[in-house]
Short mmCIF file of C-alpha atoms in Angstrom, two decimals:
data_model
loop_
_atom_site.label_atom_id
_atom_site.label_comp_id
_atom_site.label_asym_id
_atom_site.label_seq_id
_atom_site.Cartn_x
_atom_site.Cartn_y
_atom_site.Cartn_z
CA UNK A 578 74.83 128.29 90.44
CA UNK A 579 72.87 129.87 93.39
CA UNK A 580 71.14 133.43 93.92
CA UNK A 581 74.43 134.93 95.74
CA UNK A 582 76.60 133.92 92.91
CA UNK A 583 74.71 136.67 90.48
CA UNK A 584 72.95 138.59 92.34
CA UNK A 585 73.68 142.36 92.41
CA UNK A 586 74.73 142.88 96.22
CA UNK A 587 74.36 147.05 96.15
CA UNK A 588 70.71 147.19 95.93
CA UNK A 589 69.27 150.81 96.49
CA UNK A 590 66.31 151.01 98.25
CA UNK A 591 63.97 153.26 99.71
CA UNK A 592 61.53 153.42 103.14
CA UNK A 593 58.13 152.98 103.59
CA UNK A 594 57.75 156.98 103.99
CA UNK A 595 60.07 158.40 101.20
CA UNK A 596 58.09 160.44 98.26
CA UNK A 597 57.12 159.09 95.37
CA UNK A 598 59.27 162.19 93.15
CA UNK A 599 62.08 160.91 95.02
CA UNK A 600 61.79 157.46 94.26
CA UNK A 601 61.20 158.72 90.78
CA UNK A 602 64.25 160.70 90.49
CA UNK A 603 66.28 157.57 92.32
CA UNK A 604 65.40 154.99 89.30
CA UNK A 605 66.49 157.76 86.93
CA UNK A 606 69.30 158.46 88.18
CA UNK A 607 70.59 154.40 88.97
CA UNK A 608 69.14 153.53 85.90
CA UNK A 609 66.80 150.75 87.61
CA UNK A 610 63.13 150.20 87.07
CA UNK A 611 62.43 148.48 90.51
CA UNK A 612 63.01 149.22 94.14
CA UNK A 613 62.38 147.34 97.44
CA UNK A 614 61.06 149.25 100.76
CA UNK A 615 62.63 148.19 103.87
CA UNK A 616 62.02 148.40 107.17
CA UNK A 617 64.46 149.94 109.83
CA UNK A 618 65.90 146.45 110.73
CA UNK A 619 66.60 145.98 106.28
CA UNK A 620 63.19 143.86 105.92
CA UNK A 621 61.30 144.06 102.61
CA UNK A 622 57.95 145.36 103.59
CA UNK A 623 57.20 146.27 99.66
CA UNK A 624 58.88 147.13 96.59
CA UNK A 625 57.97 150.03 93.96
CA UNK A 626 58.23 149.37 90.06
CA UNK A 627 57.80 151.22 87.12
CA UNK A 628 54.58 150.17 86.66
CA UNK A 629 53.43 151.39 89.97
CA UNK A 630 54.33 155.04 88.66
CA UNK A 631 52.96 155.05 85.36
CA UNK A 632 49.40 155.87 86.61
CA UNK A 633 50.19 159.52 88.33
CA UNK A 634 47.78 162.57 88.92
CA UNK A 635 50.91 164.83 88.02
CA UNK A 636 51.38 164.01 84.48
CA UNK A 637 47.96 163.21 83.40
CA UNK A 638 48.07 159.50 82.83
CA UNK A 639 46.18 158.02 85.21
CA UNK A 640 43.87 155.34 84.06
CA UNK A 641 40.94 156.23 82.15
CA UNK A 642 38.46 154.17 83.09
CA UNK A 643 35.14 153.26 81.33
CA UNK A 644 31.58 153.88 82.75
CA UNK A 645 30.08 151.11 83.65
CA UNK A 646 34.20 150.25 85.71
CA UNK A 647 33.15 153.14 88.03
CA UNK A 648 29.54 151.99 88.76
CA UNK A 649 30.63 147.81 88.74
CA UNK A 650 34.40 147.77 90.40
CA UNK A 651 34.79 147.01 94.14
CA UNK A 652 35.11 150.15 96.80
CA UNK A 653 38.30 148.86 97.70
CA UNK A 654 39.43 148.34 94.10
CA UNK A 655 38.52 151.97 93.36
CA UNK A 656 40.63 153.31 96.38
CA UNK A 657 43.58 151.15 95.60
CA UNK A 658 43.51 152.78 92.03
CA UNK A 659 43.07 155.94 93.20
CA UNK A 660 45.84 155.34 96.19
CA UNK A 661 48.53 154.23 93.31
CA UNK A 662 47.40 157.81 91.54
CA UNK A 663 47.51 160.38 93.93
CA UNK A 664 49.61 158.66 96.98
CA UNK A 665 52.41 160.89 97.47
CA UNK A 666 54.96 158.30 100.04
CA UNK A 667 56.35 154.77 99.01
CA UNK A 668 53.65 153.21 101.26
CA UNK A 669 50.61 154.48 99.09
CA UNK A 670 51.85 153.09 95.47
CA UNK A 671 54.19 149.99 96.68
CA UNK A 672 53.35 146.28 96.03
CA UNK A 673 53.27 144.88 99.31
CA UNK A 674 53.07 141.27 98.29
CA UNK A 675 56.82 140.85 97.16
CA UNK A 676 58.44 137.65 95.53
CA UNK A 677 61.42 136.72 97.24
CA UNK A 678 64.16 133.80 97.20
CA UNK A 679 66.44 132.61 99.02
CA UNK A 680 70.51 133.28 99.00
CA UNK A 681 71.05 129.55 98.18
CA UNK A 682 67.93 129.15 95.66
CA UNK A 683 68.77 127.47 92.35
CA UNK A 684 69.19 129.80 89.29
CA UNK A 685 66.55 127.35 88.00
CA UNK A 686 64.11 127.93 90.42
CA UNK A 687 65.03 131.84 90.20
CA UNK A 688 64.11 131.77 86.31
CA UNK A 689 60.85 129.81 86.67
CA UNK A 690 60.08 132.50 89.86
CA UNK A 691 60.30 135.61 87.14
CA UNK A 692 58.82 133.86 84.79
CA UNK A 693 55.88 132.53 86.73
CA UNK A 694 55.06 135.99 88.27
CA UNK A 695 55.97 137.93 85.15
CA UNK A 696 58.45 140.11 87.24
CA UNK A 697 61.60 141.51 86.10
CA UNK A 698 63.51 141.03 89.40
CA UNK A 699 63.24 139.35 92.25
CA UNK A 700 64.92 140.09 96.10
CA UNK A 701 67.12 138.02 97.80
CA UNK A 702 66.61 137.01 101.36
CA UNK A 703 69.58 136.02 104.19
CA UNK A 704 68.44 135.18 107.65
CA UNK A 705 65.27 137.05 106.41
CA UNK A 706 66.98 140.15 105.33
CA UNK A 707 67.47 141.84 101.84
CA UNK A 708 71.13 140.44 100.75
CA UNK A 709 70.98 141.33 97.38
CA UNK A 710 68.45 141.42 94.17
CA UNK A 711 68.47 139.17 91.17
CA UNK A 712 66.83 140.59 87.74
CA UNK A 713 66.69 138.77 83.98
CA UNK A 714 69.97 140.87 83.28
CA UNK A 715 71.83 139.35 86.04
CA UNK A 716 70.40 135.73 84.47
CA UNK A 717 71.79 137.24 81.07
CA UNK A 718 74.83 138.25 82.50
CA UNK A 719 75.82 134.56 83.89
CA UNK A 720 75.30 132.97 80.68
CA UNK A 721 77.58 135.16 78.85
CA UNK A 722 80.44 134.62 81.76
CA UNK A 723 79.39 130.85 81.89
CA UNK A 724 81.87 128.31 80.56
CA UNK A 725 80.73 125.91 78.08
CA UNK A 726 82.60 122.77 79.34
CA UNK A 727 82.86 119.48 76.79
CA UNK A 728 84.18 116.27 77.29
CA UNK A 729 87.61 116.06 76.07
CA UNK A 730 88.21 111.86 75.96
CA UNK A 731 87.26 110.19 73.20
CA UNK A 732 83.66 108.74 73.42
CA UNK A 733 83.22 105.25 70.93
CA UNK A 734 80.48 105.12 68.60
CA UNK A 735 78.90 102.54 70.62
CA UNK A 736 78.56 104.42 73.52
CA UNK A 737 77.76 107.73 71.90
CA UNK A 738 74.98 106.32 69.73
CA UNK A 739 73.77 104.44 73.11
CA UNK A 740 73.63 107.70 75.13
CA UNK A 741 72.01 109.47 72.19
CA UNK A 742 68.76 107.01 71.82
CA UNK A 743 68.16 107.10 75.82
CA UNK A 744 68.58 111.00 75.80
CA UNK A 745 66.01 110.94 72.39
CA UNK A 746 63.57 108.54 74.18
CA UNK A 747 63.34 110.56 77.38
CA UNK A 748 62.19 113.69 75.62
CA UNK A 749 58.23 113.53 76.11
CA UNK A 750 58.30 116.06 72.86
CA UNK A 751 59.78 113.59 70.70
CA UNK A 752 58.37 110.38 69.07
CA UNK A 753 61.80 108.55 68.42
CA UNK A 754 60.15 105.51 66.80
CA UNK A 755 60.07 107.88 63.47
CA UNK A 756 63.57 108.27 63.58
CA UNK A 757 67.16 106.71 63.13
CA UNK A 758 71.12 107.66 63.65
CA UNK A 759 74.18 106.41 62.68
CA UNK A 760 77.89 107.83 65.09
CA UNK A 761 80.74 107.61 62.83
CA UNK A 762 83.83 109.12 65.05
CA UNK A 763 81.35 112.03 66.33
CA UNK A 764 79.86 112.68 63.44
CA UNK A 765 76.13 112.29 63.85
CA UNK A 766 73.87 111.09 60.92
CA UNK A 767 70.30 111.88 61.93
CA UNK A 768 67.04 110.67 59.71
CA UNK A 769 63.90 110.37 59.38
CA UNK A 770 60.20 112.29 60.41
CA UNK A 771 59.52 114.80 63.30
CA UNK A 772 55.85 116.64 63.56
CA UNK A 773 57.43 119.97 63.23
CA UNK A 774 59.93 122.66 62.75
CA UNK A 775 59.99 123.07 66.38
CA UNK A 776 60.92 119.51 67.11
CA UNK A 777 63.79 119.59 64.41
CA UNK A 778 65.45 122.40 66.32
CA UNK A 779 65.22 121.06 69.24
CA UNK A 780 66.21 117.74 68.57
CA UNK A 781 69.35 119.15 66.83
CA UNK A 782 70.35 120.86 69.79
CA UNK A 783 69.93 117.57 72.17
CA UNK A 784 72.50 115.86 69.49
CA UNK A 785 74.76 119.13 69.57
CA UNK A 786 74.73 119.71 73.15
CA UNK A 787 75.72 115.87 73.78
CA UNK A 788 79.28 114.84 75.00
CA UNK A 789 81.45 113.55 72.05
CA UNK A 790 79.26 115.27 69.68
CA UNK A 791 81.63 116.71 66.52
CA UNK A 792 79.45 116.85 63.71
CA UNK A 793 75.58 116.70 62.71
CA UNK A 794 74.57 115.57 59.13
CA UNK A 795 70.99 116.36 59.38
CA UNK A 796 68.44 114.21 56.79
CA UNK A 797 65.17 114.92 58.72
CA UNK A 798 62.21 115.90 57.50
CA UNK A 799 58.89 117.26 59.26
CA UNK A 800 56.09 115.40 58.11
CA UNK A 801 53.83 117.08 60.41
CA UNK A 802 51.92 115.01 63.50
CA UNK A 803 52.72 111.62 63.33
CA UNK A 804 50.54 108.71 64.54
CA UNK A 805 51.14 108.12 68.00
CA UNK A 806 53.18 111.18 68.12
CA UNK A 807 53.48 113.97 70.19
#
């Protein structure tokens, strides 16, 4: 799946010179916590997030800062604090370095994007214009719409049990020479050591996830970290 196929196309946004109480009252009202800024021509020249109003003159919580932060930080550090504050348009408290991704990015590449930048949403570009914005509900929302599609032929034991050591011996979290597995008309008989309870899980869902897969009888233990292991 790409960035068009979840993204939410009805974005609201703002301009550079709209007031802060406005933008305020606009996440209220849409129930968002992010907004891009545009430009006249519908390029992102910023976007505004909760965050960037939680620091306000008006309500009394901007930062309290120690001492020895007022005699040490940077002039222009100060001002941009102090700009976030008091500023009273979208251009005084907006992030002007914005994330973006493509229409046709991957919804992998999307996921490792918010995750890397520790964002909740990120906006979509088309021909270098805002098309749409994709946030972690809108990930959320695909997986619950997603179909979970099995293999329906019959899969013999040889093959299965074949497909199951390669798939166990790529995983550079897993030290398959501790281990061993029978395939008895998709039932899986797993056995053997793994260095921890996080390995076990995850090694039960590679065998569950696999094609031909009917049954797990599960006779691992965790020993802890194994010589040579991972």
């Amino acid at each position: 799946m790409k960035a068009q196929d979840v993204m939410t196309r009805n974005v609201a946004t703002v301009k550079a010179d709209a007031a802060v109480r406005e933008i305020a009252a606009l996440m209220v009202e849409k129930h968002i916590s992010g907004l891009p800024v545009v430009d006249e021509s519908g390029r992102i020249v910023g976007i505004i997030s909760e965050s960037d109003l939680m620091h306000r003159a008006e309500v009394g919580t901007e930062a309290k800062r120690k001492w020895w932060f007022r005699i040490f930080a940077d002039a222009d550090s100060a001002a941009r604090e102090y700009a976030k504050s008091h500023g009273l348009r979208a251009r005084d408290v907006m992030s002007s370095k914005v994330v973006t991704v493509r229409h046709d990015a991957d919804l992998a590449d999307v996921a490792d994007i918010l995750d890397r930048h520790h964002i909740k949403r990120v906006p979509v570009l088309e021909d270098g214009r805002l098309a749409g914005i994709v946030s972690r509900g809108d990930l959320v929302r695909a997986l619950s719409s997603a179909k979970v599609t099995r293999a329906e032929r019959k899969i013999d034991n040889a093959s299965l049990l074949k497909v199951l050591r390669e798939r166990m011996h790529d995983q550079p979290w897993l030290n398959d020479s501790y281990l061993n597995l029978s395939v008895n008309d998709g039932v899986v008989e797993l056995w053997g050591l793994v260095s921890s309870n996080d390995q076990h899980r995850a090694l039960l869902t590679l065998v569950e996830e696999t094609d031909g897969v009917k049954r797990i009888e599960d006779r691992l233990s965790v020993s802890g970290p194994l010589r040579g292991g991972v």
